[in-house]
Tab-separated table of C-alpha atoms and ligand atoms in Angstrom:
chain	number	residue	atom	x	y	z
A	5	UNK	CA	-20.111	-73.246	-19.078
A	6	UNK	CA	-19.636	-71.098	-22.300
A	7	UNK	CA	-22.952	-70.727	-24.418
A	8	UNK	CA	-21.907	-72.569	-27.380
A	9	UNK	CA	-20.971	-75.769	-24.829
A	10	UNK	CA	-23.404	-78.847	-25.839
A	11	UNK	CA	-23.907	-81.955	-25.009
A	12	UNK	CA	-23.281	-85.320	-26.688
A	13	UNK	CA	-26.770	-86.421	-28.085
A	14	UNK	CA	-27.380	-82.487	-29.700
A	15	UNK	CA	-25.962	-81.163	-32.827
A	16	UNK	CA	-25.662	-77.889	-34.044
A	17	UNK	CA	-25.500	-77.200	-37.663
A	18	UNK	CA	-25.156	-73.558	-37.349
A	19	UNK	CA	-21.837	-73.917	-35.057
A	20	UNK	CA	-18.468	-72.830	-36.193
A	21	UNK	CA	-17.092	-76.249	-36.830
A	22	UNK	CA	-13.716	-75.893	-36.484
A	23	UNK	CA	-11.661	-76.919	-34.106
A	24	UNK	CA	-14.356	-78.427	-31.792
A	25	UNK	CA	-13.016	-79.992	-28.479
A	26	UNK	CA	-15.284	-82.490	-26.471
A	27	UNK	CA	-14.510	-81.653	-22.263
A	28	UNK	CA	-16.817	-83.462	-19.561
A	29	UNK	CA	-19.645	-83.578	-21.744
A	30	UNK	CA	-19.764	-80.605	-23.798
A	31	UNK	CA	-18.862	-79.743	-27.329
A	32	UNK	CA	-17.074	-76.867	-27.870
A	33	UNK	CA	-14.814	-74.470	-29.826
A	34	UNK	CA	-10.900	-75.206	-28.387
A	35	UNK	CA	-10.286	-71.702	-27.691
A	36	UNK	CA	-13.431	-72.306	-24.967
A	37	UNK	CA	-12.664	-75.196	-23.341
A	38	UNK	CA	-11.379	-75.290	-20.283
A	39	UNK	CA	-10.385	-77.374	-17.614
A	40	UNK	CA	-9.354	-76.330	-13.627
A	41	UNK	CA	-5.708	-75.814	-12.552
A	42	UNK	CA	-6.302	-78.229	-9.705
A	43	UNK	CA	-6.701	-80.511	-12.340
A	44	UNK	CA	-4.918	-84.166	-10.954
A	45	UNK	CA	-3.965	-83.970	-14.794
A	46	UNK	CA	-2.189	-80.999	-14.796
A	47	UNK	CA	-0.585	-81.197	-11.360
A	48	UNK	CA	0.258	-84.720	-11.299
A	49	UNK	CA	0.386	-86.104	-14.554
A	50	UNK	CA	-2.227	-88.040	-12.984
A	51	UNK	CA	-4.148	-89.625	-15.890
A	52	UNK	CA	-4.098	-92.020	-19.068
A	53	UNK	CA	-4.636	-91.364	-22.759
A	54	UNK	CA	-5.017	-92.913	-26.320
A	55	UNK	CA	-4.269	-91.737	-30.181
A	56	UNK	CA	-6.379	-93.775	-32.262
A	57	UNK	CA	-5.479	-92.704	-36.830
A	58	UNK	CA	-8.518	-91.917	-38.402
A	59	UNK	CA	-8.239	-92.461	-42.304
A	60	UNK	CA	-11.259	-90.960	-44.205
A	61	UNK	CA	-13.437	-91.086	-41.563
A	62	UNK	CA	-12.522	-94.799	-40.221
A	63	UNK	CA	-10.673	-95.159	-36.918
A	64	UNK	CA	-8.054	-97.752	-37.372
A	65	UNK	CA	-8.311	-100.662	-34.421
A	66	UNK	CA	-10.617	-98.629	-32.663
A	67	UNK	CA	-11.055	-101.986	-30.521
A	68	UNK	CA	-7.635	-102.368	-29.489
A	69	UNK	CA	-6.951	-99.049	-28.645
A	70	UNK	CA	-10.184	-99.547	-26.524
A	71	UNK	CA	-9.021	-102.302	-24.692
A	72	UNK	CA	-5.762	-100.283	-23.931
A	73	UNK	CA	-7.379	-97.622	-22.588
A	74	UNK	CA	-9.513	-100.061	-20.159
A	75	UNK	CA	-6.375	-101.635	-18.959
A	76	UNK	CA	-4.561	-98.107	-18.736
A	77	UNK	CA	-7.493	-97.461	-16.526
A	78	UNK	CA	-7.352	-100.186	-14.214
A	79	UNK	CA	-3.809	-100.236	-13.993
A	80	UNK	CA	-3.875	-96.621	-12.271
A	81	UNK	CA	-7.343	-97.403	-10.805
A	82	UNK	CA	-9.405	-94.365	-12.754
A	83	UNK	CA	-13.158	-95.545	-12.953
A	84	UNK	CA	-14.965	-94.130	-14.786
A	85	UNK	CA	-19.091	-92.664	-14.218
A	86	UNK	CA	-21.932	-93.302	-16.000
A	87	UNK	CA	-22.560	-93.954	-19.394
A	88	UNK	CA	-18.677	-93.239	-20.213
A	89	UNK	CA	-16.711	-95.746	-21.783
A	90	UNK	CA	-14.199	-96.378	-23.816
A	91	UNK	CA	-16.509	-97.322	-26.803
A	92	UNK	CA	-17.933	-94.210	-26.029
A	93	UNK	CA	-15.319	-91.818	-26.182
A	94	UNK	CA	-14.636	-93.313	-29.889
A	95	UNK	CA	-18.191	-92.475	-30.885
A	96	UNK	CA	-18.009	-88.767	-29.366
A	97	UNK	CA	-14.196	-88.864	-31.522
A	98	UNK	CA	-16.391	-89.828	-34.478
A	99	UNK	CA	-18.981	-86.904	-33.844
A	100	UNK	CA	-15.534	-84.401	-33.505
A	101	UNK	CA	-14.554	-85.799	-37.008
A	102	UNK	CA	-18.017	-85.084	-38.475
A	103	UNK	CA	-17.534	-81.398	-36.728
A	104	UNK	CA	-14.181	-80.943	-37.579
A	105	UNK	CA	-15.148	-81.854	-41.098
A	106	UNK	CA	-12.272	-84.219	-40.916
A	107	UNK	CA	-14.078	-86.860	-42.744
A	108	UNK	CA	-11.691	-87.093	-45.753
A	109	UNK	CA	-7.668	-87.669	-45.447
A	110	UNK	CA	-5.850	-88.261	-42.072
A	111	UNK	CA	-6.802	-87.176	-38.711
A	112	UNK	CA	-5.826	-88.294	-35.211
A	113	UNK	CA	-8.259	-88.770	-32.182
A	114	UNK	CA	-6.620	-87.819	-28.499
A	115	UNK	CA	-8.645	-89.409	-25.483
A	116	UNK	CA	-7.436	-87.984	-22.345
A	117	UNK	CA	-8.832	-88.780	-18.833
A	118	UNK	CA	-7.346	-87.688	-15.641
A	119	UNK	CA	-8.830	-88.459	-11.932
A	120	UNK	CA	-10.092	-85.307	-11.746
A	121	UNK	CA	-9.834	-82.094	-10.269
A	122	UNK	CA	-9.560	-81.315	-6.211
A	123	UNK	CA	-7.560	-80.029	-3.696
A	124	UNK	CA	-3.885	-80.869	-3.986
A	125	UNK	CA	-2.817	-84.142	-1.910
A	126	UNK	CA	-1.097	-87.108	-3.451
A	127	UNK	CA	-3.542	-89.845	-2.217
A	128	UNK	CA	-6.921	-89.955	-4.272
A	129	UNK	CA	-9.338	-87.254	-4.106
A	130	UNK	CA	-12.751	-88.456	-2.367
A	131	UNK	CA	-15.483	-90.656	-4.657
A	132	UNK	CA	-17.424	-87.701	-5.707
A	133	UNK	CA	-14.590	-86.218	-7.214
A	134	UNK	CA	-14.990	-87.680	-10.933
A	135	UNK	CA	-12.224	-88.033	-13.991
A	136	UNK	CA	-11.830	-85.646	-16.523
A	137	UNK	CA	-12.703	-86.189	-19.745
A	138	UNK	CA	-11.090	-84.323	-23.005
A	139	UNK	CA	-11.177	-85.416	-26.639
A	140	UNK	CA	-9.673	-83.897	-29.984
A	141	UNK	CA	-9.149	-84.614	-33.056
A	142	UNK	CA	-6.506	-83.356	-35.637
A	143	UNK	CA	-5.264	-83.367	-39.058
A	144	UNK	CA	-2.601	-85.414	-39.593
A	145	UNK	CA	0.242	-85.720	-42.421
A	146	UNK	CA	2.081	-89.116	-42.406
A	147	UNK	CA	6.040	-88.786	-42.477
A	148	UNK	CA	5.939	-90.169	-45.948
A	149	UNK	CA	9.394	-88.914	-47.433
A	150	UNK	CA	10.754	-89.842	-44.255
A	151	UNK	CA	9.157	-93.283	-44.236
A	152	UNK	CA	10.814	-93.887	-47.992
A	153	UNK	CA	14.136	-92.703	-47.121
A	154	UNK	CA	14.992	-93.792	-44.002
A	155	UNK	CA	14.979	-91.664	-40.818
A	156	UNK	CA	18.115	-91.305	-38.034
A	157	UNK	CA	18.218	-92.595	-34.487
A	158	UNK	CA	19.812	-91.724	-31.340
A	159	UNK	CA	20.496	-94.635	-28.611
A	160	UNK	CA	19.323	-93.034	-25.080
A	161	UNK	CA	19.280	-94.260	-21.536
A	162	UNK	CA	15.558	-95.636	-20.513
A	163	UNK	CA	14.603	-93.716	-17.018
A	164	UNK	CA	11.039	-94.755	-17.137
A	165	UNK	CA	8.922	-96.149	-14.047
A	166	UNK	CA	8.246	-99.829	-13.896
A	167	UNK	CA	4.992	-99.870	-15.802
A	168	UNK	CA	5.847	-98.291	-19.461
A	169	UNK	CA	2.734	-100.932	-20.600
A	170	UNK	CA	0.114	-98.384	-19.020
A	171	UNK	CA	-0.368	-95.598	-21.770
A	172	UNK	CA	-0.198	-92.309	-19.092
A	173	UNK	CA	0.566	-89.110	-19.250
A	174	UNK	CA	3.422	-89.024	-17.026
A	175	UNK	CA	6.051	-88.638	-20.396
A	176	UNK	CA	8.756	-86.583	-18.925
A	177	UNK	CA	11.779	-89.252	-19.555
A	178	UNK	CA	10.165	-89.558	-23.535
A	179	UNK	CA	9.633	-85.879	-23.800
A	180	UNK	CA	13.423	-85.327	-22.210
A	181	UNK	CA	14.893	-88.034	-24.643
A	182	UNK	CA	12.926	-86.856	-27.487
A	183	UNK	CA	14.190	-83.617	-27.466
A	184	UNK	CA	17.729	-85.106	-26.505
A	185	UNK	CA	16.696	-86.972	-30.394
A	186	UNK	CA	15.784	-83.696	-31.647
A	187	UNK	CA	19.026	-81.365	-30.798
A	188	UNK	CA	21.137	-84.215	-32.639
A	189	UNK	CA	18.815	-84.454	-35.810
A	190	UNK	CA	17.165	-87.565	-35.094
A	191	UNK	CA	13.817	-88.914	-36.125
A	192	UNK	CA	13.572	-90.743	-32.414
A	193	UNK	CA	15.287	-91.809	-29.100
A	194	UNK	CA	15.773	-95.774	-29.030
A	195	UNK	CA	15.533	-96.391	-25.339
A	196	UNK	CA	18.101	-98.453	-23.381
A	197	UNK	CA	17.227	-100.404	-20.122
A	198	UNK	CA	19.968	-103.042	-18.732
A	199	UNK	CA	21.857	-103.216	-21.968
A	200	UNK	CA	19.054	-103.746	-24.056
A	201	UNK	CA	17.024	-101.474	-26.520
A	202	UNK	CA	13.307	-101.367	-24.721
A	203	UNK	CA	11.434	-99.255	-27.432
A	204	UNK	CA	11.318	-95.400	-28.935
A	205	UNK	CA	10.335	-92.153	-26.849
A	206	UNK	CA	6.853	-92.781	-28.836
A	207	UNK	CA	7.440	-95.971	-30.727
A	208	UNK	CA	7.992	-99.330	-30.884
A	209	UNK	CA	11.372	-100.993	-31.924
A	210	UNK	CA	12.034	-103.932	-34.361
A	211	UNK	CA	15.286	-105.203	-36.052
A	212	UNK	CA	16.804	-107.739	-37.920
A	213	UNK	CA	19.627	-110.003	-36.882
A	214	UNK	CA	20.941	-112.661	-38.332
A	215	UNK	CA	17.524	-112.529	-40.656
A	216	UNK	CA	15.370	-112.706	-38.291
A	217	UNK	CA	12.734	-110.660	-37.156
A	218	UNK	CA	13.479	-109.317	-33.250
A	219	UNK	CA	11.347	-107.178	-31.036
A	220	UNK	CA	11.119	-107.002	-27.112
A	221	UNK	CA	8.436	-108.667	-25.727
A	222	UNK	CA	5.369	-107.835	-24.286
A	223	UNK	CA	5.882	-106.146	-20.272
A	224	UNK	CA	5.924	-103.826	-18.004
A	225	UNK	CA	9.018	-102.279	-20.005
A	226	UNK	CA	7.316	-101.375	-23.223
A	227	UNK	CA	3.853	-99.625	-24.285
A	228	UNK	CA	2.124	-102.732	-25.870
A	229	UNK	CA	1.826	-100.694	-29.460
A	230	UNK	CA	-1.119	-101.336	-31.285
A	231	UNK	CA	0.952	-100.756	-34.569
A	232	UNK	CA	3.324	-103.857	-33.075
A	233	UNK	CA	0.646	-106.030	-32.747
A	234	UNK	CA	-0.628	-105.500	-35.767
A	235	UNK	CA	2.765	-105.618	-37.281
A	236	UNK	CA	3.461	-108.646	-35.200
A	237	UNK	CA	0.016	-110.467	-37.128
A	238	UNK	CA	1.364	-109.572	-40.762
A	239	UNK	CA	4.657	-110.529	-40.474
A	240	UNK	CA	3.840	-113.618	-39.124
A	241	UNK	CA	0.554	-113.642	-42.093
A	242	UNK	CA	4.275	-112.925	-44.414
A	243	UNK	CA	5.857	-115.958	-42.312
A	244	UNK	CA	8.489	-114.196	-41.444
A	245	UNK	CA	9.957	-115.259	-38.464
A	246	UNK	CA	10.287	-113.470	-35.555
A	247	UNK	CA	11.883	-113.629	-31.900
A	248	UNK	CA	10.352	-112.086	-29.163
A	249	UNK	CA	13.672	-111.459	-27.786
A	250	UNK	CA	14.774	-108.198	-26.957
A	251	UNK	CA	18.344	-106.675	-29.189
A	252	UNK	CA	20.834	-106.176	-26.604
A	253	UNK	CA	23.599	-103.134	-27.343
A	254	UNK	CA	26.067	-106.108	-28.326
A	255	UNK	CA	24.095	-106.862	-31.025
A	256	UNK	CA	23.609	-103.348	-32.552
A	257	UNK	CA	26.659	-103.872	-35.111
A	258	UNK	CA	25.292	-107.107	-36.332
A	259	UNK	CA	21.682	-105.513	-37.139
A	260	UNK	CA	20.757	-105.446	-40.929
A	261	UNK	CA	17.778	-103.315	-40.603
A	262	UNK	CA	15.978	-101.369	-38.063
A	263	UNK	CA	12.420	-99.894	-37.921
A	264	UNK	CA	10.121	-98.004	-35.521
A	265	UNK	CA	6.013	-98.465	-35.569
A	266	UNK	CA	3.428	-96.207	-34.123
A	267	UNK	CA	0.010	-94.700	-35.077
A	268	UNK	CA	1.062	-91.970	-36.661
A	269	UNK	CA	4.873	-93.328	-37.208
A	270	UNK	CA	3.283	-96.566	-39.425
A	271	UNK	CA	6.619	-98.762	-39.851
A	272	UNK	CA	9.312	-95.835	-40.463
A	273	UNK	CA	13.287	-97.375	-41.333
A	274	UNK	CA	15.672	-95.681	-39.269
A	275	UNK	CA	18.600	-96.007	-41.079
A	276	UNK	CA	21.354	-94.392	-39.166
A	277	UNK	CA	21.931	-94.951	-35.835
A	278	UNK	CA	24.435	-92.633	-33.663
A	279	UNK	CA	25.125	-91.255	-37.041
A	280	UNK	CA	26.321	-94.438	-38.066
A	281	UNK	CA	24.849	-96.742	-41.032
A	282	UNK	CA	22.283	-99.347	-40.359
A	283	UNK	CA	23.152	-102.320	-42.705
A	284	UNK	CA	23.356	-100.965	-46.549
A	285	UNK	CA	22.131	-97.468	-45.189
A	286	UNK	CA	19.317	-98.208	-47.325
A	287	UNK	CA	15.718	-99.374	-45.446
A	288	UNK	CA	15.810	-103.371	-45.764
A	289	UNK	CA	13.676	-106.081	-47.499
A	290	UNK	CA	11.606	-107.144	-44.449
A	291	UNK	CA	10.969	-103.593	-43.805
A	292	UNK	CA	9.702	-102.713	-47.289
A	293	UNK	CA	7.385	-105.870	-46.786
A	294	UNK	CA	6.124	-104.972	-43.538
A	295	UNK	CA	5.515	-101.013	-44.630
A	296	UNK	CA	3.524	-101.856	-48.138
A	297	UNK	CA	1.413	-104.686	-46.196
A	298	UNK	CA	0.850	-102.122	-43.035
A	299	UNK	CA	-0.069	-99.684	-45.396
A	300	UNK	CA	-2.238	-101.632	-47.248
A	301	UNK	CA	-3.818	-103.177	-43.865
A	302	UNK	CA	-4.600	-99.409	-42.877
A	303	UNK	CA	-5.989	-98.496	-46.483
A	304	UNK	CA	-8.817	-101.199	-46.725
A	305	UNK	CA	-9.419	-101.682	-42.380
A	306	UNK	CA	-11.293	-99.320	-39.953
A	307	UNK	CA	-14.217	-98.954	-38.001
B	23	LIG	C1	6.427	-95.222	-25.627
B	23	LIG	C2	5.597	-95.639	-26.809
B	23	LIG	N1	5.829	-96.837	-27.371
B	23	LIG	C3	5.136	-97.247	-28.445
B	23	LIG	C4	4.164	-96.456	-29.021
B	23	LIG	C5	3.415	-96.946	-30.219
B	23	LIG	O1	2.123	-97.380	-29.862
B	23	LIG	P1	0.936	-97.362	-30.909
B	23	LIG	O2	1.344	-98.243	-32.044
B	23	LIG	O3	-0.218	-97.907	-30.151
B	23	LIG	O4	0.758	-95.948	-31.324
B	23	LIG	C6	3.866	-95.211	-28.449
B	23	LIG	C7	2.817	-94.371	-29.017
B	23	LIG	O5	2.524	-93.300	-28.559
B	23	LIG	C8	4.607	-94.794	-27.321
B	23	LIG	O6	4.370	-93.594	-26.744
């Protein structure tokens, strides 16, 4: 372990504090940390992960993102040792924020765990083998001309696995669609699965038909977003009605407005899709809403 490598509990005043990584316990400059190349992470994709927005300081629903992770967990059966924790690993994110001297503006915080590292075989390594643990944080600068104009979509098959509601790090289909999104001078890949539109290569997907509200719902086909939920809350807080029924490809001429929420997306119009208009070509009414109240929802919450 590198000199300057600490653990949790300690701090070290005198430390270069940028760009300090947490890795199975220690704190330490990036350019130190290190983890094996038998790593499960690294040679299976064989792990789970969060992004939690930090906004001066305050991690935006820390909880839910905590609850996430604990289901992404289970769902791939990672348990984790001793005193870690999901609550945990959102305190140690809060110590990187105080190192990082991100306290003021926008930051993300990346929790990664993978099973650990071992020998490679596809079946799980033995009990004393134990997960992996890495945590960063980040500065972050919110796509806010973007968000005001309107961004561009691309319509994409959806070759995911059958459980896109576990947050892992098995993201070759989104990486390959996002860069599909990319060469064609989109903003993101709106993923179709049996003729309907499941969600973004790293978003969630709403739209408006007939005036009402649509997203799909809640399974195994979608990351459950905690930007959607929240979304979901406001615009209902807004009573504006809305259908937990998924936007089939049919339906794509008759949509008035489309928009796309993450973490770090917030509720971004996409106002061209397959380079043709959305509605006016403008970002709609109910998105406008739903941006100003998100935005104001992220201002004034946080933990
Ligand atoms: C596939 C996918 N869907 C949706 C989202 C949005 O989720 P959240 O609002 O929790 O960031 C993400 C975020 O990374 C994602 O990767």
């Amino acid at each position: 372990m590198p000199a300057q490598a600490r653990t949790f509990s300690q701090s070290n005043a005198t430390m270069d504090s940028r760009d300090i990584v947490y890795v199975n316990g220690s704190f330490l400059p990036r350019a130190d940390a290190r983890v094996s190349v038998e790593d499960r992470g690294f040679v299976f994709g064989d792990g789970v992960y969060e992004v939690v927005r930090a906004i001066n300081g305050r991690l935006f629903a820390a909880r839910f993102h905590n609850t996430r992770l604990e289901r992404s967990l289970k769902g791939i059966r990672i348990d984790l040792v001793g005193d870690d924790s999901p609550e945990r690993f959102v305190e140690i994110g809060k110590q990187l924020l105080r190192e990082n001297k991100l306290l003021e503006g926008e930051a993300t915080l990346y929790i990664q765990i993978t099973r650990g590292a071992t020998t490679r075989a596809h079946y799980f390594p033995p009990p004393e083998i134990t997960p992996t643990v890495y945590i960063s944080v980040a500065r972050f600068t919110p796509y806010a001309a973007l968000a005001e104009g309107g961004a561009a979509a691309i319509s994409h098959p959806d070759l995911r696995w059958g459980r896109c509601d576990l947050k892992t790090l098995n993201l070759l289909p989104n990486v390959l669609a996002s860069q599909t999104a990319k060469e064609r001078g989109a903003f993101e890949a709106m993923l179709i699965r049996d003729g309907v539109v499941t969600e973004g290569a790293k978003t969630n997907f709403f739209g408006v038909v007939n005036g009402i509200l649509r997203t799909h719902p809640r399974d195994n086909h979608i990351l459950p977003g905690i930007t959607r939920s929240v979304l979901e809350d406001l615009a209902r807080s807004l009573s504006i009605e809305l259908d937990e029924t998924p936007i089939s490809i049919n339906e794509i001429p008759k949509v008035t407005e489309l928009f796309l929420t993450g973490t770090t997306t917030d509720v971004m119009p996409i106002v061209k899709l397959d380079d043709k208009p959305v509605g006016s070509g403008r970002p709609g009414e109910i998105t406008r809403r739903l941006q100003r109240v998100l935005a104001e929802n992220l201002a004034s919450a946080g933990d």
